[in-house]
Amino acid sequence: MQFFHNTKFKNVWTTHSASPIAYERGRIYLDNYGCCISSIAQEPRILYQKPKCSKSEKIEDALLLECPLGEMLPNPSDYKPSLIVLTVQNWLLRLSADCGEILEKVYLAGSCCKFRYLSWDTPQEVMVVKSAQNKLPAAARQAGIQQSVLFHLAVFQVLPLSFIGMLEINKKIFGNNVTDVAISNGILIVMYSMGLVRLYNFQAISEQFMEQPFDLGCEFNWNGEVGVVGKYPFGLPCNIKITDIPPLLFEASSLENAFQIGGFPWHYIITPNKKKHRGVFYICSLKDNALAKNGIQDMKCCSLEPDWIYFHPDMSGRIIHVGPNLIKVLKLKEVENNTDQTEIAEDFIIMANRENCVNSSVTVTSSGRVVKKRLNLLDDDPEQETFKIVDYEDELDLLSTVAVTEIGADGRAHLDLRCNEHGILLKSIPLLESWDVTYSHEVYFDRDIVLHIEQKPNRRFSCYVYQMVCDTGKEDECSRHERTERVSCKKGGRIFEYT
């Protein structure tokens, strides 16, 4: 790919924080989204910084909202990226992504439920706000008071922001063992403690059980209350009342409720609901539940961290299966002479570089003494190169992988960029900072930027920013010295380190 010729990625600056760090499309958010920094420039440029907010204004979750192409929108601000955030006090705010100004605000509900999570039903079109699971205080439970409503879900169309409806997940309808719920791609997904997953058509539910539609900002009279939709103190009416169990689309039982749908034709991935099957994945047809030919995928890993599998986000219908030292990209295809059955075939594989790994059970010392190992190395032993992250960059159609090897006391990681179609290595980017496998890590590749966000113990967070620069191939003593020398600079009350 010409894009990478004569280039390298340089660690241009680093910053640290006592609160989580988030990244969205060229913007780095710190201080609970109170500070926004552009990651595009070689030096950190603060886009906005708000005064420190109180605990009552804390942001629980956020989604980036980007302007849809080719659509007429009511307000000029709708044509610029914005951030939808959910506060601890049940406020839904739309903020300008560039200056943090509040563009819209909606009050969701009073203290009857605590909304905590934002997700997309349809990306950039329909958004879902989910409450935490409703639980009675211990004293109320001891008094015999029953809690029948488990979750609340509020659904919105975005740009312009409009209210579709709010519904309750009631155990009198869906059963006592509900542990979680979600809406995705028009499907209401209900999960149960015994590993059962049930799917329902959300559009059919809203049409059948909606008592009355409401518009944001309009006055309403609901159950004896008069107020304005989305305004304090009334919030939103629960206008989708499910009074009977909806028609079931599909159900499956899977270990830890792990269930995915994708591919073409439609297939799903589950793990049989027994602990002995952990790490074994079944790929079945959604049409008739038939197991695909070669549909049992088992890497037989002996590792502390489990392997994982998912449908490729590039909409190709392929499947990515990631193990400690192996990445399989699988494809669905028709079985020869049987168009009703599909089989799983390898599209390509990526192997970790373990050429220098010696895992013999018998070694001979320099003195000639024979030493037998009692234990073999795990597949994800830190001293062996191990895959930690696999991601997809949609704008450049690249597959990115992060592999880590522990060398002495330090872990060394590199980000590899590969052709998404065939897995061919195009660029390898070494990450200069040490990588501790016991910490939590996120790595983002976004056009000409690489970000590494690290969470250390005691809520210490670090963000390392790499930028693509021209590689002249000439490294003199001065340039080598610059790589190791770090200079600190203070901007907006925050310390940044340059290399």
XYZ file of C-alpha atoms in Angstrom:
499
model
C 0.000 0.000 0.000
C 1.543 3.307 -1.175
C 0.121 5.027 1.891
C 2.871 3.500 4.082
C 5.885 3.846 1.793
C 8.796 5.786 3.351
C 6.879 6.437 6.561
C 7.223 5.556 10.206
C 5.175 6.187 13.334
C 6.762 8.404 15.966
C 5.668 8.775 19.604
C 4.999 12.535 19.540
C 3.486 13.053 22.998
C 2.144 11.319 26.104
C -0.179 12.346 28.904
C -1.445 10.793 32.119
C -4.718 11.020 34.015
C -6.337 9.916 37.260
C -9.635 9.267 35.398
C -10.454 7.089 32.363
C -9.274 8.251 28.925
C -11.532 7.787 25.886
C -10.881 8.189 22.152
C -13.338 8.976 19.354
C -12.370 9.921 15.775
C -9.386 12.184 16.351
C -10.475 13.420 19.780
C -9.083 12.320 23.145
C -11.377 12.823 26.133
C -10.124 13.162 29.696
C -11.581 14.242 33.049
C -14.902 12.485 32.475
C -15.290 14.144 29.045
C -14.575 17.551 30.582
C -11.390 17.985 28.531
C -11.053 17.276 24.800
C -7.691 17.156 22.997
C -7.110 16.868 19.256
C -4.882 13.919 18.391
C -4.237 15.178 14.844
C -1.485 17.741 15.517
C 2.073 16.776 16.481
C 1.583 18.816 19.639
C -1.473 18.391 21.882
C -4.153 20.983 21.058
C -6.857 21.394 23.685
C -10.203 21.827 21.916
C -12.046 22.609 25.125
C -11.686 22.265 28.859
C -14.620 22.652 31.225
C -14.513 23.477 34.937
C -14.413 20.403 37.116
C -17.966 19.085 37.502
C -19.646 17.842 40.652
C -20.429 14.173 41.277
C -24.074 14.845 40.366
C -22.948 15.881 36.842
C -20.733 12.836 36.291
C -21.012 11.302 32.819
C -21.820 7.579 32.820
C -21.517 6.805 29.090
C -21.065 8.523 25.727
C -21.527 7.960 21.984
C -20.066 9.943 19.080
C -22.709 11.175 16.654
C -21.558 12.002 13.125
C -23.523 13.919 10.508
C -25.300 11.679 7.975
C -24.425 12.377 4.346
C -26.975 13.791 1.946
C -29.694 14.597 4.483
C -31.423 17.894 5.255
C -31.210 18.653 8.980
C -33.106 21.297 10.968
C -30.145 23.018 12.695
C -26.699 24.128 11.434
C -25.088 22.444 14.458
C -26.489 19.084 13.271
C -23.964 19.073 10.411
C -20.995 18.862 12.793
C -19.951 15.896 14.960
C -21.452 15.856 18.435
C -21.183 13.753 21.554
C -24.249 12.243 23.203
C -23.601 11.763 26.915
C -25.608 10.268 29.778
C -25.191 11.797 33.237
C -25.588 10.165 36.623
C -28.730 12.262 37.227
C -30.539 10.788 34.165
C -29.871 13.693 31.808
C -29.200 12.920 28.136
C -27.095 15.722 26.623
C -25.904 16.384 23.086
C -22.610 18.287 23.175
C -20.616 19.896 20.399
C -17.606 17.651 19.784
C -15.432 20.706 19.097
C -16.282 23.048 21.994
C -18.368 21.042 24.485
C -21.372 23.394 24.216
C -24.723 21.812 25.178
C -26.834 21.621 22.012
C -29.776 19.604 23.368
C -30.806 18.171 26.726
C -33.442 15.592 27.628
C -34.462 14.547 31.122
C -35.112 10.794 31.116
C -36.726 9.907 34.450
C -36.772 10.500 38.177
C -35.284 8.317 40.881
C -37.460 5.326 39.901
C -34.654 4.069 37.650
C -30.995 4.813 37.049
C -30.030 5.012 33.370
C -26.412 3.964 32.880
C -25.674 2.694 29.347
C -25.786 4.018 25.769
C -25.655 1.787 22.693
C -26.644 1.777 19.034
C -29.609 -0.186 17.751
C -28.736 0.986 14.228
C -25.370 2.810 14.170
C -25.750 6.580 13.777
C -29.534 6.234 13.387
C -31.284 4.670 16.400
C -29.906 4.865 19.949
C -30.839 2.899 23.086
C -30.496 4.155 26.668
C -30.555 1.321 29.214
C -31.001 1.465 32.967
C -29.035 -0.483 35.528
C -30.924 -3.505 36.810
C -33.542 -2.382 39.314
C -32.872 -3.915 42.724
C -34.781 -3.327 45.920
C -32.897 -2.358 49.085
C -32.186 -5.239 51.456
C -34.723 -3.941 53.984
C -37.471 -3.913 51.344
C -36.625 -7.452 50.271
C -36.706 -8.647 53.872
C -40.126 -7.049 54.244
C -41.384 -9.191 51.363
C -41.760 -6.375 48.827
C -41.516 -7.672 45.259
C -39.678 -5.900 42.407
C -41.194 -6.889 39.087
C -39.606 -4.301 36.742
C -36.003 -5.290 36.033
C -34.853 -2.842 33.331
C -36.011 0.268 31.474
C -35.061 0.937 27.849
C -35.546 4.314 26.131
C -35.174 4.383 22.336
C -34.386 7.496 20.263
C -33.994 8.416 16.627
C -30.959 10.702 16.260
C -30.383 13.793 14.096
C -32.808 15.212 14.677
C -33.130 13.735 18.172
C -36.634 12.303 18.583
C -38.251 9.983 21.120
C -39.473 6.608 19.832
C -40.584 5.048 23.099
C -39.710 3.656 26.511
C -40.457 0.128 27.724
C -40.063 -1.957 30.857
C -38.625 -5.455 31.061
C -40.923 -7.055 33.600
C -40.244 -10.462 35.108
C -43.984 -11.142 35.163
C -43.765 -11.168 31.347
C -40.238 -12.394 30.604
C -39.586 -14.598 33.652
C -37.669 -14.449 36.925
C -34.179 -15.291 35.691
C -33.523 -12.332 33.361
C -29.959 -11.048 33.846
C -29.538 -8.584 30.983
C -31.282 -7.084 27.967
C -30.303 -5.197 24.798
C -31.740 -3.900 21.532
C -29.591 -4.353 18.428
C -30.477 -4.249 14.724
C -34.177 -4.115 15.530
C -34.017 -7.167 17.808
C -34.854 -7.203 21.518
C -32.349 -9.588 23.137
C -33.193 -11.021 26.567
C -30.576 -13.026 28.488
C -31.185 -15.437 31.357
C -29.075 -16.764 34.223
C -29.087 -20.331 32.883
C -27.391 -19.256 29.618
C -30.614 -18.932 27.623
C -30.854 -16.142 25.017
C -34.215 -15.149 23.494
C -34.802 -12.822 20.538
C -37.908 -10.740 19.827
C -38.821 -8.302 17.056
C -38.649 -4.821 18.633
C -40.519 -3.138 15.772
C -43.408 -5.581 16.192
C -43.367 -5.001 19.968
C -43.507 -1.209 19.601
C -46.368 -1.439 17.100
C -48.364 -3.904 19.191
C -47.845 -2.447 22.672
C -47.327 1.308 22.178
C -50.126 3.089 24.042
C -49.442 6.548 22.635
C -46.592 8.211 20.683
C -44.947 11.322 22.180
C -42.729 14.089 20.802
C -39.945 15.733 22.796
C -40.932 19.153 24.107
C -44.684 18.559 23.846
C -47.076 18.791 26.775
C -48.659 15.539 27.903
C -51.164 14.202 30.374
C -50.072 10.722 31.389
C -51.483 8.659 34.243
C -52.770 11.798 35.929
C -49.492 13.705 35.518
C -49.211 16.816 33.372
C -45.795 17.796 32.067
C -43.508 18.299 29.082
C -41.882 15.295 27.376
C -38.157 15.236 28.170
C -38.257 18.093 30.659
C -37.575 18.036 34.400
C -39.177 16.738 36.602
C -41.421 14.529 34.440
C -38.960 13.059 31.969
C -40.231 10.469 29.518
C -43.450 8.441 29.711
C -43.185 4.657 29.618
C -45.442 4.425 26.591
C -44.660 0.854 25.432
C -46.472 -1.411 27.914
C -45.798 -5.087 27.197
C -48.802 -6.886 28.649
C -48.177 -10.337 27.178
C -45.155 -12.319 26.060
C -44.287 -11.233 22.468
C -43.885 -13.781 19.649
C -40.509 -15.482 19.977
C -38.206 -15.172 16.965
C -35.411 -17.440 18.166
C -33.816 -18.882 21.279
C -30.529 -20.601 22.024
C -28.622 -21.781 25.068
C -24.970 -20.765 25.306
C -22.278 -20.616 27.957
C -22.304 -17.190 29.645
C -24.995 -16.012 27.187
C -22.346 -15.706 24.440
C -24.386 -15.418 21.242
C -23.625 -13.730 17.914
C -25.463 -13.458 14.597
C -23.877 -12.643 11.234
C -22.591 -14.050 7.983
C -24.337 -14.674 4.696
C -26.574 -16.607 4.724
C -27.382 -15.828 8.388
C -25.549 -17.949 10.958
C -25.012 -17.753 14.698
C -22.120 -18.651 17.005
C -22.579 -20.209 20.449
C -20.596 -22.192 22.990
C -22.452 -25.272 24.358
C -23.759 -24.432 27.804
C -21.313 -26.528 29.833
C -18.048 -25.400 31.400
C -16.141 -28.274 29.806
C -16.945 -26.725 26.404
C -15.330 -23.375 27.219
C -13.310 -22.335 24.149
C -15.390 -24.507 21.776
C -17.538 -22.595 19.282
C -20.447 -23.941 17.232
C -21.380 -22.140 13.992
C -24.968 -22.939 13.015
C -27.503 -21.852 10.424
C -30.091 -19.422 11.763
C -32.611 -20.829 9.286
C -32.775 -24.383 10.648
C -30.178 -24.573 13.493
C -28.100 -26.981 11.394
C -24.429 -27.141 12.338
C -22.266 -25.997 9.422
C -19.771 -28.449 7.972
C -16.517 -27.900 9.926
C -18.680 -25.705 12.130
C -17.057 -26.736 15.421
C -14.070 -24.450 15.963
C -11.715 -25.453 18.761
C -8.128 -24.221 18.970
C -7.481 -26.474 21.995
C -5.585 -23.653 23.694
C -3.786 -24.200 26.962
C -3.736 -20.604 28.150
C -4.769 -18.284 30.971
C -6.682 -15.994 28.592
C -9.360 -17.665 26.439
C -9.468 -17.431 22.663
C -12.323 -15.415 21.162
C -14.406 -15.418 17.992
C -16.675 -12.922 16.222
C -18.146 -12.017 12.848
C -15.862 -9.733 10.868
C -17.045 -6.097 11.159
C -16.299 -5.423 7.465
C -19.718 -6.896 6.521
C -18.038 -9.575 4.385
C -19.762 -12.335 6.369
C -16.397 -13.762 7.399
C -15.482 -14.871 10.935
C -12.355 -13.992 12.940
C -11.095 -16.539 15.496
C -8.229 -15.301 17.689
C -5.989 -17.520 19.797
C -2.742 -16.775 21.652
C -0.501 -17.519 18.674
C -2.935 -17.889 15.768
C -5.570 -15.767 14.040
C -7.933 -17.565 11.678
C -10.077 -15.652 9.228
C -12.851 -18.026 8.197
C -15.465 -17.820 5.459
C -18.849 -19.404 4.864
C -19.365 -21.155 1.561
C -21.808 -23.614 0.026
C -21.024 -27.296 0.328
C -20.246 -28.725 -3.080
C -23.278 -30.541 -4.557
C -25.443 -29.390 -1.623
C -26.608 -25.784 -1.844
C -28.706 -26.152 1.347
C -25.659 -26.633 3.563
C -22.740 -24.323 4.271
C -19.248 -25.154 5.381
C -16.568 -23.218 7.246
C -13.320 -22.819 5.338
C -10.100 -20.972 6.095
C -9.695 -17.738 4.162
C -6.249 -17.037 5.606
C -4.331 -17.414 8.878
C -1.871 -15.196 10.736
C 0.780 -16.819 12.925
C 2.641 -15.240 15.823
C 6.401 -15.027 15.398
C 7.655 -17.830 17.616
C 10.619 -18.969 15.569
C 13.005 -18.541 18.496
C 10.726 -20.216 20.998
C 12.149 -23.391 22.505
C 9.608 -25.465 24.384
C 11.459 -28.708 24.905
C 10.691 -30.751 27.985
C 14.384 -31.785 28.182
C 17.341 -29.368 28.151
C 21.065 -29.878 28.655
C 23.084 -27.349 30.675
C 26.594 -26.172 29.717
C 28.045 -28.657 32.236
C 26.230 -31.512 30.545
C 23.565 -31.977 33.204
C 20.152 -33.064 31.822
C 17.208 -31.045 33.163
C 13.631 -32.172 32.653
C 10.816 -29.630 32.831
C 7.809 -30.668 34.864
C 5.456 -28.243 33.095
C 5.135 -27.141 29.496
C 4.745 -23.470 28.674
C 1.241 -22.113 28.297
C 0.193 -21.033 24.824
C 0.032 -17.418 26.093
C 3.201 -17.561 28.172
C 4.544 -13.970 28.401
C 7.925 -14.993 26.994
C 6.288 -16.018 23.722
C 4.787 -13.582 21.216
C 1.058 -13.546 21.917
C -1.839 -11.792 20.169
C -3.674 -9.390 22.485
C -5.815 -7.173 20.209
C -7.336 -7.591 16.748
C -9.241 -4.697 15.152
C -10.504 -3.471 11.787
C -9.917 -0.006 10.260
C -12.833 0.576 7.903
C -11.619 3.710 6.071
C -8.396 2.046 4.860
C -9.789 -1.520 4.898
C -6.982 -2.790 7.113
C -6.776 -5.482 9.759
C -4.674 -4.441 12.763
C -3.146 -6.816 15.312
C -1.209 -6.176 18.519
C 1.255 -8.846 19.622
C 3.261 -8.762 22.865
C 6.443 -10.490 24.022
C 7.954 -10.200 27.499
C 11.688 -9.553 27.338
C 13.188 -9.669 30.804
C 11.102 -7.461 33.077
C 9.560 -5.503 30.179
C 6.840 -6.401 27.737
C 7.353 -5.261 24.140
C 4.425 -4.807 21.775
C 4.058 -4.050 18.091
C 1.045 -3.077 16.012
C 0.873 -4.809 12.620
C -1.266 -3.438 9.778
C -2.395 -6.048 7.274
C -4.339 -6.272 4.054
C -7.884 -7.117 5.109
C -8.524 -9.280 2.048
C -5.515 -11.598 2.274
C -3.803 -10.835 5.617
C -0.534 -9.712 3.998
C 1.664 -7.654 6.354
C 1.964 -4.043 5.161
C 3.447 -2.216 8.142
C 4.778 -3.107 11.587
C 4.826 -0.354 14.215
C 6.810 -0.943 17.417
C 5.292 0.587 20.558
C 8.153 2.123 22.538
C 6.570 2.038 26.000
C 6.693 -1.113 28.102
C 3.554 -3.280 27.930
C 2.491 -4.985 31.161
C 0.157 -7.860 30.316
C -1.566 -7.539 33.696
C -2.819 -4.025 32.828
C -5.794 -3.125 30.662
C -4.881 -1.789 27.194
C -6.627 -0.248 24.196
C -4.904 0.476 20.866
C -6.469 2.562 18.096
C -5.216 2.974 14.526
C -6.955 5.896 12.815
C -5.510 6.838 9.414
C -2.140 8.450 10.323
C -2.498 8.178 14.110
C -1.851 5.340 16.577
C -3.057 5.681 20.174
C -2.228 3.402 23.071
C -4.362 3.882 26.204
C -3.206 2.012 29.289
C -4.907 1.540 32.651
C -2.563 0.879 35.549
C -3.476 -0.075 39.130
C -5.011 2.544 41.442
C -6.859 4.269 38.574
C -3.794 5.590 36.778
C -4.280 6.062 33.039
C -1.778 6.892 30.291
C -2.229 7.853 26.645
C 0.636 7.491 24.147
C 0.140 9.245 20.787
C 2.040 8.166 17.668
C 1.903 10.061 14.395
C 2.968 9.014 10.918
C 5.989 10.972 9.708
C 8.293 10.760 6.715
C 11.071 8.197 7.151
C 14.234 9.504 5.494
C 16.210 6.460 6.532
C 18.874 8.700 8.093
C 19.250 8.377 11.834
C 22.201 10.309 13.215
C 23.316 10.641 16.791
C 21.072 13.660 17.298
C 17.881 11.887 16.198
C 18.668 8.869 18.363
C 19.179 11.169 21.354
C 15.811 12.837 20.703
C 14.039 9.501 20.929
C 15.154 8.911 24.486
C 15.037 12.458 25.876
C 11.612 13.479 27.167
C 10.523 17.089 27.679
C 7.539 18.071 29.835
C 5.176 20.910 28.993
C 2.098 22.234 30.800
C -1.024 23.204 28.857
C -4.384 24.021 30.395
C -3.172 22.773 33.761
C -2.222 19.379 32.277
C 1.285 17.969 31.856
C 2.298 16.522 28.475
C 5.529 14.667 27.705
C 7.256 15.040 24.336
C 9.907 12.794 22.867
